[in-house]
């Protein structure tokens, strides 16, 4: 009913949109949501010649994003990311007839389809065709959506609904660039078999032919083939069929020419089939494993991956007439659990994983090891995130997630900023500057470092990991060094207040020296390989460095004293600059002069009373910036033209609270800037804009790059404690550290008082993997057959070797992440929930469990267990058997709160009397989530949405006060404040409810929906907090009451509240951006973000899409002006709105990007 207005063109956004009559929505509170970490789980991958006829590309689908890479001899080279308004379920690469490049077919979760190509001239993705293949009355298939392209590129086959095969003819998808994308047309063909396990197109058929495995109601499985008649829109009899194949047959592999036919795999057999040929084998390597995905190497070799994470090579043995006579299967080794495989080239394969890190693997057949696989590269994956907690570490928030499954399970520590791993600490406090040095070196590695203090300078020399102080007599040691570094001809320059020296690093003799003729002291210095600029009071002197000589060229007097200088080259591969940047006292300005004649080309008054402390001209890949660091921790930056020195796009940001210095360094084939301050920050260039990432070190005063043989590509950092040598794994906005577990982490909680994490894990019994389970490696263990405290075991606690899943409680040190104790629960006892509970000046771990039996649809019994970790010992303090599964645990008013099957129960607890039921609430279907705030309790039900309860401790009872009466299948919930609540549901939507006041009793009993939005990924956990520190300037945050969420796809997002005026402005802005940006697949933005489940479709309300808002920064200048037109906002906070300028909106959005 609502499809018509959801599909209105974005150009019609100003037209009123009819609202569903049954929905009464309010517009408050005003929410802002943005993604901090994009999805990392890999859904699908394929290879082809996408960006050019001679390019080998790997296309990877991660939920709503496509990554395009080029395969090179050095590995994968990233080309472009493609953001899609949909979640990708199927991805196919094929080549239309008569074309030289491949195109990509995509099917999304909401049944949108489109074909995209690559325009090499404009270096952009273009939508060739699009369509909507949703059937209103179809029953979605339970065995998985399938999208296939016929080998001859004649048609596309889709398996979306039981009993139907949808066909899209590919008569002509070629279009000229000046034409609009074509709409794909489709038709349905009815198929008799409902329970289809797998379906593929056969190779080498004149007419498109499908082959599929299906299961009958009796449980037997058979194989059929059908030819597709496009003209008749029907199936015709296929070339062959098979009856009674293996009962567990689950995968079809079409065989390439010249062999043709199909391979069918099961748990115990693998069969090759084609007309009049049937060969079946039971390879030893296959026994007991389920092949889940494959890729083709050539006509006779196929790589297969199973559900345990093993990789196999399946080989068809042929005779001299190319007839298949045997099937061999070899286990090559262990990888991440694969969701997809793509063969690249030269025995290299891409292993995409949804539960572990994706990998680039090389097959080494002649390897002497047990494994024939070598990992060439790996790509971090946070998915799927089942739980997480926020911890403040060194005054910086970090997120610890439960990620992955099985042997790929791990904890991931996520910090906003760049992680520097400390390699060494040299205790030399009071450092005023550090510079790398090469003494009698081959020019490849640094082997020393110059360090300076007030009134003295020292040299530290590296010998491997050993460091010793050495003396160079030609180096001035009784003064503080202002600058030192390697210059042209391999010499060392040292700038001190009294002189400048050039020192030969091989003979260690002074080759040239400069002193002021009047004996004045040098205050400031800027230097590169061939130029040096110094300041003495208000006088600037320019010197050249050439052939071992330093020579004064010119000087210039200013009106004011100089505060900072810089002459860093702006043009790539040049070692000089024709401009010098000068920061001045008194007028607080930054000036650009030419050298050597000191002609003023630019002057910008910075304003205020804080002087500039450091300036830097920094060249990035395609832009150059001038940065000025101020004495209060703020940073002024703007674009600078390297040819004319013109300054543009002036901006300002606060990074810290103390004086800041800037240092350029080169890493990962790009330039970066290290801003040293109380809150050090690395500044880098990404997607045509500057990105500011904090560092996991505090109070860095100075920094320099350091590249020694023992510490290659490292950084040297001067801190109050001394000199830190550290390494950076990757320059990115989020730093992720992996703690491998070798088993599945389910729940995690942080206990600050004991400095430990409590982690619930699950491992598979009798598994075969080279990765050990961490719960089996812990030296300190206990189990539920020996509970202590005189508690008796019962019949459920007996050892059971047949139990497939074993659940444990791990106690981990919060600093080292070492498992200090492992408690194993009883066989068939699943640990479901954990909470850190404070009572009577002690802290406890409260664990909820369930006893699971195959005979019971829902657990009928479980336990609530209270543990205490104290002085290296885990003690079971209390235990209570309950009638049901303890799905969630929390606390309210000093009591333990638990959701047990269909009841919400409150327990009293003390160490002497144990656990005692105080009250219960029964009106739920299944209480999966409970959250508390004061006396209020929010309940997330399996399918009855949200309920709000109040606990009355004096009366000892629970009372429901309001409900959301919609039927939402909840996946998580959270309390924003006393009147505002947020929930996430099974169809990847979020909604916000408010508790209404007023005289009407029915209104007070209802939680009214105030906002709704489609996230596009399943949210498994909400946590109140943020990943970034508070704004150091102390300004009021734009977004408040923030919560973080983690999803099954590995993404991390933020949801928070904004004020009404900002919401109204951003709402207009996002509509204009949506109508301006390229729409890949022709899927309207508002249809993508509409609240969509199996019963209704309603437009998103009450939410701003931060991901769309941030696209504003990537628009062209012309588009920026178009979007800004007719927008008004009170940018200064004076109460008066004015017309928005491009710079105003850029600054606002850049401020918004810093909340994540």
Short mmCIF file of N, CA and C in Angstrom, two decimals, residues 827-946:
data_model
loop_
_atom_site.label_atom_id
_atom_site.label_comp_id
_atom_site.label_asym_id
_atom_site.label_seq_id
_atom_site.Cartn_x
_atom_site.Cartn_y
_atom_site.Cartn_z
N UNK A 827 27.72 -30.57 31.89
CA UNK A 827 27.34 -30.98 30.54
C UNK A 827 25.89 -30.58 30.24
N UNK A 828 25.67 -30.10 29.04
CA UNK A 828 24.37 -29.64 28.56
C UNK A 828 23.85 -28.42 29.32
N UNK A 829 24.73 -27.77 30.10
CA UNK A 829 24.36 -26.52 30.77
C UNK A 829 24.97 -25.37 29.98
N UNK A 830 24.11 -24.55 29.41
CA UNK A 830 24.55 -23.43 28.60
C UNK A 830 24.57 -22.16 29.44
N UNK A 831 25.71 -21.47 29.40
CA UNK A 831 25.81 -20.18 30.08
C UNK A 831 25.25 -19.11 29.16
N UNK A 832 24.21 -18.39 29.61
CA UNK A 832 23.48 -17.47 28.75
C UNK A 832 23.69 -16.00 29.10
N UNK A 833 23.96 -15.69 30.36
CA UNK A 833 24.00 -14.28 30.76
C UNK A 833 24.96 -14.10 31.92
N UNK A 834 25.51 -12.87 32.04
CA UNK A 834 26.45 -12.56 33.11
C UNK A 834 26.33 -11.08 33.45
N UNK A 835 26.54 -10.79 34.74
CA UNK A 835 26.45 -9.41 35.21
C UNK A 835 27.39 -9.23 36.39
N UNK A 836 28.02 -8.05 36.49
CA UNK A 836 28.86 -7.73 37.64
C UNK A 836 28.00 -7.00 38.66
N UNK A 837 27.83 -7.62 39.83
CA UNK A 837 26.87 -7.16 40.84
C UNK A 837 27.62 -6.70 42.08
N UNK A 838 27.26 -5.52 42.58
CA UNK A 838 27.90 -4.95 43.77
C UNK A 838 26.93 -5.02 44.94
N UNK A 839 27.37 -5.64 46.01
CA UNK A 839 26.53 -5.77 47.22
C UNK A 839 27.42 -5.91 48.43
N UNK A 840 27.07 -5.17 49.51
CA UNK A 840 27.77 -5.29 50.79
C UNK A 840 29.27 -5.06 50.63
N UNK A 841 29.64 -4.02 49.83
CA UNK A 841 31.04 -3.63 49.62
C UNK A 841 31.86 -4.72 48.94
N UNK A 842 31.20 -5.64 48.29
CA UNK A 842 31.89 -6.68 47.54
C UNK A 842 31.30 -6.75 46.13
N UNK A 843 32.08 -7.30 45.21
CA UNK A 843 31.59 -7.45 43.84
C UNK A 843 31.53 -8.93 43.49
N UNK A 844 30.53 -9.27 42.69
CA UNK A 844 30.28 -10.66 42.34
C UNK A 844 30.00 -10.75 40.84
N UNK A 845 30.27 -11.94 40.29
CA UNK A 845 29.81 -12.28 38.95
C UNK A 845 28.55 -13.12 39.09
N UNK A 846 27.44 -12.62 38.52
CA UNK A 846 26.18 -13.36 38.53
C UNK A 846 25.99 -13.97 37.15
N UNK A 847 25.85 -15.29 37.08
CA UNK A 847 25.75 -16.02 35.81
C UNK A 847 24.41 -16.74 35.75
N UNK A 848 23.73 -16.59 34.63
CA UNK A 848 22.48 -17.31 34.39
C UNK A 848 22.69 -18.40 33.37
N UNK A 849 22.15 -19.59 33.62
CA UNK A 849 22.36 -20.74 32.73
C UNK A 849 21.04 -21.41 32.38
N UNK A 850 21.10 -22.38 31.49
CA UNK A 850 19.95 -23.21 31.12
C UNK A 850 20.44 -24.60 30.80
N UNK A 851 19.67 -25.61 31.19
CA UNK A 851 19.96 -26.99 30.81
C UNK A 851 19.18 -27.28 29.53
N UNK A 852 19.91 -27.62 28.48
CA UNK A 852 19.33 -27.75 27.14
C UNK A 852 19.22 -29.22 26.78
N UNK A 853 18.05 -29.60 26.35
CA UNK A 853 17.81 -30.98 25.92
C UNK A 853 17.13 -30.96 24.56
N UNK A 854 17.48 -31.92 23.72
CA UNK A 854 16.88 -31.98 22.39
C UNK A 854 15.39 -32.30 22.47
N UNK A 855 14.96 -32.87 23.57
CA UNK A 855 13.55 -33.24 23.71
C UNK A 855 12.68 -32.06 24.14
N UNK A 856 13.28 -30.94 24.54
CA UNK A 856 12.53 -29.80 25.04
C UNK A 856 12.62 -28.64 24.06
N UNK A 857 11.48 -28.12 23.58
CA UNK A 857 11.53 -26.95 22.68
C UNK A 857 12.11 -25.72 23.36
N UNK A 858 11.84 -25.56 24.64
CA UNK A 858 12.42 -24.49 25.45
C UNK A 858 12.95 -25.09 26.74
N UNK A 859 14.08 -24.62 27.24
CA UNK A 859 14.63 -25.17 28.48
C UNK A 859 13.65 -25.05 29.63
N UNK A 860 13.52 -26.13 30.40
CA UNK A 860 12.60 -26.14 31.55
C UNK A 860 13.33 -25.89 32.86
N UNK A 861 14.64 -25.89 32.83
CA UNK A 861 15.39 -25.67 34.06
C UNK A 861 16.68 -24.94 33.77
N UNK A 862 17.17 -24.26 34.76
CA UNK A 862 18.43 -23.53 34.65
C UNK A 862 18.90 -23.17 36.05
N UNK A 863 19.91 -22.33 36.11
CA UNK A 863 20.44 -21.94 37.42
C UNK A 863 20.89 -20.49 37.39
N UNK A 864 20.79 -19.88 38.55
CA UNK A 864 21.36 -18.57 38.80
C UNK A 864 22.52 -18.78 39.77
N UNK A 865 23.72 -18.40 39.36
CA UNK A 865 24.92 -18.71 40.14
C UNK A 865 25.67 -17.41 40.44
N UNK A 866 26.11 -17.25 41.68
CA UNK A 866 26.84 -16.06 42.11
C UNK A 866 28.26 -16.47 42.46
N UNK A 867 29.24 -15.92 41.71
CA UNK A 867 30.65 -16.20 41.93
C UNK A 867 31.34 -14.96 42.50
N UNK A 868 32.42 -15.20 43.22
CA UNK A 868 33.27 -14.09 43.69
C UNK A 868 34.71 -14.40 43.35
N UNK A 869 35.36 -13.42 42.70
CA UNK A 869 36.78 -13.54 42.39
C UNK A 869 37.54 -12.69 43.40
N UNK A 870 38.38 -13.33 44.18
CA UNK A 870 39.10 -12.62 45.24
C UNK A 870 40.44 -13.29 45.48
N UNK A 871 41.51 -12.49 45.36
CA UNK A 871 42.87 -12.96 45.63
C UNK A 871 43.22 -14.21 44.84
N UNK A 872 42.86 -14.20 43.55
CA UNK A 872 43.23 -15.29 42.65
C UNK A 872 42.41 -16.54 42.80
N UNK A 873 41.28 -16.48 43.50
CA UNK A 873 40.43 -17.66 43.71
C UNK A 873 39.00 -17.34 43.32
N UNK A 874 38.37 -18.25 42.56
CA UNK A 874 36.97 -18.13 42.20
C UNK A 874 36.14 -19.01 43.13
N UNK A 875 35.19 -18.38 43.82
CA UNK A 875 34.35 -19.10 44.78
C UNK A 875 32.90 -18.97 44.37
N UNK A 876 32.19 -20.09 44.38
CA UNK A 876 30.75 -20.07 44.15
C UNK A 876 30.07 -19.71 45.47
N UNK A 877 29.51 -18.52 45.55
CA UNK A 877 28.94 -18.02 46.79
C UNK A 877 27.51 -18.49 46.96
N UNK A 878 26.75 -18.52 45.87
CA UNK A 878 25.34 -18.92 45.97
C UNK A 878 24.91 -19.53 44.66
N UNK A 879 23.90 -20.40 44.76
CA UNK A 879 23.35 -21.05 43.58
C UNK A 879 21.88 -21.32 43.82
N UNK A 880 21.06 -21.07 42.78
CA UNK A 880 19.63 -21.32 42.90
C UNK A 880 19.13 -21.94 41.62
N UNK A 881 18.47 -23.11 41.73
CA UNK A 881 17.84 -23.74 40.58
C UNK A 881 16.55 -23.00 40.25
N UNK A 882 16.34 -22.74 38.96
CA UNK A 882 15.14 -22.03 38.52
C UNK A 882 14.45 -22.85 37.43
N UNK A 883 13.19 -22.53 37.20
CA UNK A 883 12.39 -23.26 36.22
C UNK A 883 12.43 -22.52 34.88
N UNK A 884 13.51 -22.68 34.17
CA UNK A 884 13.62 -22.06 32.87
C UNK A 884 15.02 -21.57 32.61
N UNK A 885 15.20 -20.96 31.44
CA UNK A 885 16.50 -20.43 31.03
C UNK A 885 16.65 -18.99 31.51
N UNK A 886 17.79 -18.69 32.11
CA UNK A 886 18.06 -17.32 32.58
C UNK A 886 18.68 -16.56 31.41
N UNK A 887 17.83 -15.94 30.61
CA UNK A 887 18.30 -15.29 29.38
C UNK A 887 19.07 -14.00 29.64
N UNK A 888 18.77 -13.31 30.73
CA UNK A 888 19.42 -12.03 30.99
C UNK A 888 19.48 -11.77 32.49
N UNK A 889 20.51 -11.01 32.88
CA UNK A 889 20.70 -10.67 34.29
C UNK A 889 21.05 -9.19 34.37
N UNK A 890 20.51 -8.51 35.38
CA UNK A 890 20.80 -7.10 35.62
C UNK A 890 20.60 -6.84 37.11
N UNK A 891 20.54 -5.60 37.51
CA UNK A 891 20.24 -5.28 38.90
C UNK A 891 19.28 -4.11 38.97
N UNK A 892 18.52 -4.05 40.07
CA UNK A 892 17.60 -2.95 40.31
C UNK A 892 17.47 -2.77 41.82
N UNK A 893 17.72 -1.56 42.26
CA UNK A 893 17.57 -1.20 43.67
C UNK A 893 18.32 -2.17 44.59
N UNK A 894 19.53 -2.55 44.20
CA UNK A 894 20.34 -3.42 45.04
C UNK A 894 19.94 -4.87 45.00
N UNK A 895 19.02 -5.25 44.11
CA UNK A 895 18.61 -6.65 43.94
C UNK A 895 19.09 -7.17 42.60
N UNK A 896 19.08 -8.49 42.47
CA UNK A 896 19.41 -9.13 41.20
C UNK A 896 18.14 -9.26 40.37
N UNK A 897 18.19 -8.81 39.13
CA UNK A 897 17.06 -8.82 38.21
C UNK A 897 17.36 -9.82 37.10
N UNK A 898 16.42 -10.70 36.79
CA UNK A 898 16.66 -11.74 35.78
C UNK A 898 15.42 -11.97 34.94
N UNK A 899 15.65 -12.25 33.65
CA UNK A 899 14.58 -12.70 32.76
C UNK A 899 14.68 -14.20 32.59
N UNK A 900 13.68 -14.94 33.09
CA UNK A 900 13.71 -16.41 33.10
C UNK A 900 12.49 -16.92 32.33
N UNK A 901 12.74 -17.41 31.11
CA UNK A 901 11.65 -17.82 30.21
C UNK A 901 10.64 -16.70 30.09
N UNK A 902 9.39 -16.91 30.55
CA UNK A 902 8.36 -15.88 30.39
C UNK A 902 8.16 -15.04 31.65
N UNK A 903 9.15 -15.02 32.54
CA UNK A 903 9.01 -14.29 33.81
C UNK A 903 10.16 -13.31 33.98
N UNK A 904 9.85 -12.18 34.59
CA UNK A 904 10.85 -11.25 35.09
C UNK A 904 10.87 -11.41 36.60
N UNK A 905 12.03 -11.78 37.14
CA UNK A 905 12.12 -12.13 38.56
C UNK A 905 13.17 -11.27 39.24
N UNK A 906 12.85 -10.85 40.49
CA UNK A 906 13.80 -10.10 41.31
C UNK A 906 14.19 -10.96 42.50
N UNK A 907 15.52 -11.04 42.73
CA UNK A 907 16.06 -11.87 43.81
C UNK A 907 16.75 -10.98 44.85
N UNK A 908 16.53 -11.31 46.09
CA UNK A 908 17.34 -10.75 47.16
C UNK A 908 18.58 -11.62 47.34
N UNK A 909 19.70 -10.97 47.67
CA UNK A 909 20.93 -11.75 47.83
C UNK A 909 21.74 -11.21 49.00
N UNK A 910 22.22 -12.14 49.83
CA UNK A 910 23.31 -11.85 50.75
C UNK A 910 24.14 -13.12 50.88
N UNK A 911 25.40 -12.94 51.27
CA UNK A 911 26.35 -14.06 51.22
C UNK A 911 25.98 -15.17 52.20
N UNK A 912 25.30 -14.82 53.28
CA UNK A 912 24.96 -15.84 54.29
C UNK A 912 23.75 -16.65 53.87
N UNK A 913 22.69 -15.98 53.40
CA UNK A 913 21.44 -16.68 53.09
C UNK A 913 21.32 -17.04 51.61
N UNK A 914 22.19 -16.51 50.78
CA UNK A 914 22.16 -16.85 49.36
C UNK A 914 21.10 -16.07 48.60
N UNK A 915 20.47 -16.73 47.63
CA UNK A 915 19.47 -16.12 46.76
C UNK A 915 18.07 -16.46 47.21
N UNK A 916 17.19 -15.46 47.17
CA UNK A 916 15.79 -15.68 47.56
C UNK A 916 14.89 -14.85 46.64
N UNK A 917 13.84 -15.47 46.07
CA UNK A 917 12.92 -14.78 45.18
C UNK A 917 12.12 -13.75 45.98
N UNK A 918 12.13 -12.50 45.45
CA UNK A 918 11.34 -11.45 46.11
C UNK A 918 10.02 -11.22 45.40
N UNK A 919 10.04 -11.15 44.07
CA UNK A 919 8.79 -10.97 43.34
C UNK A 919 9.00 -11.37 41.89
N UNK A 920 7.87 -11.56 41.17
CA UNK A 920 7.91 -11.98 39.77
C UNK A 920 6.88 -11.20 38.96
N UNK A 921 7.15 -11.13 37.67
CA UNK A 921 6.21 -10.56 36.71
C UNK A 921 6.06 -11.57 35.58
N UNK A 922 4.80 -11.95 35.25
CA UNK A 922 4.57 -13.09 34.36
C UNK A 922 4.10 -12.72 32.96
N UNK A 923 3.72 -11.48 32.73
CA UNK A 923 3.03 -11.14 31.48
C UNK A 923 4.00 -10.88 30.33
N UNK A 924 4.86 -11.86 30.04
CA UNK A 924 5.73 -11.79 28.87
C UNK A 924 5.68 -13.13 28.16
N UNK A 925 6.04 -13.11 26.87
CA UNK A 925 6.14 -14.36 26.13
C UNK A 925 7.49 -15.01 26.38
N UNK A 926 8.55 -14.20 26.29
CA UNK A 926 9.91 -14.65 26.63
C UNK A 926 10.75 -13.39 26.90
N UNK A 927 11.16 -13.22 28.14
CA UNK A 927 11.90 -12.03 28.55
C UNK A 927 13.38 -12.20 28.19
N UNK A 928 13.75 -11.72 27.00
CA UNK A 928 15.11 -11.92 26.51
C UNK A 928 16.07 -10.86 27.03
N UNK A 929 15.58 -9.64 27.29
CA UNK A 929 16.45 -8.54 27.70
C UNK A 929 15.78 -7.74 28.80
N UNK A 930 16.54 -7.40 29.83
CA UNK A 930 16.05 -6.52 30.89
C UNK A 930 17.10 -5.43 31.14
N UNK A 931 16.66 -4.19 31.16
CA UNK A 931 17.52 -3.05 31.48
C UNK A 931 16.85 -2.25 32.59
N UNK A 932 17.66 -1.64 33.44
CA UNK A 932 17.09 -0.91 34.58
C UNK A 932 17.69 0.48 34.68
N UNK A 933 16.90 1.38 35.25
CA UNK A 933 17.32 2.75 35.55
C UNK A 933 16.51 3.20 36.76
N UNK A 934 17.16 3.33 37.90
CA UNK A 934 16.43 3.62 39.13
C UNK A 934 15.50 2.47 39.45
N UNK A 935 14.23 2.78 39.59
CA UNK A 935 13.22 1.74 39.87
C UNK A 935 12.55 1.24 38.61
N UNK A 936 12.88 1.83 37.46
CA UNK A 936 12.25 1.43 36.20
C UNK A 936 12.99 0.25 35.58
N UNK A 937 12.23 -0.64 34.95
CA UNK A 937 12.78 -1.81 34.27
C UNK A 937 12.19 -1.87 32.86
N UNK A 938 13.06 -1.94 31.86
CA UNK A 938 12.63 -2.10 30.48
C UNK A 938 12.82 -3.55 30.08
N UNK A 939 11.78 -4.17 29.53
CA UNK A 939 11.81 -5.58 29.14
C UNK A 939 11.70 -5.68 27.63
N UNK A 940 12.66 -6.36 27.01
CA UNK A 940 12.58 -6.67 25.58
C UNK A 940 12.09 -8.09 25.42
N UNK A 941 10.91 -8.24 24.83
CA UNK A 941 10.27 -9.55 24.70
C UNK A 941 10.61 -10.17 23.35
N UNK A 942 10.50 -11.49 23.29
CA UNK A 942 10.79 -12.20 22.04
C UNK A 942 10.01 -11.61 20.88
N UNK A 943 8.70 -11.40 21.04
CA UNK A 943 7.89 -10.87 19.94
C UNK A 943 6.84 -9.86 20.39
N UNK A 944 6.90 -9.45 21.65
CA UNK A 944 5.93 -8.47 22.15
C UNK A 944 6.57 -7.11 22.41
N UNK A 945 7.58 -6.80 21.68
CA UNK A 945 8.21 -5.49 21.72
C UNK A 945 8.68 -5.14 23.12
N UNK A 946 8.41 -3.90 23.56
CA UNK A 946 8.94 -3.38 24.82
C UNK A 946 7.84 -3.24 25.86
#
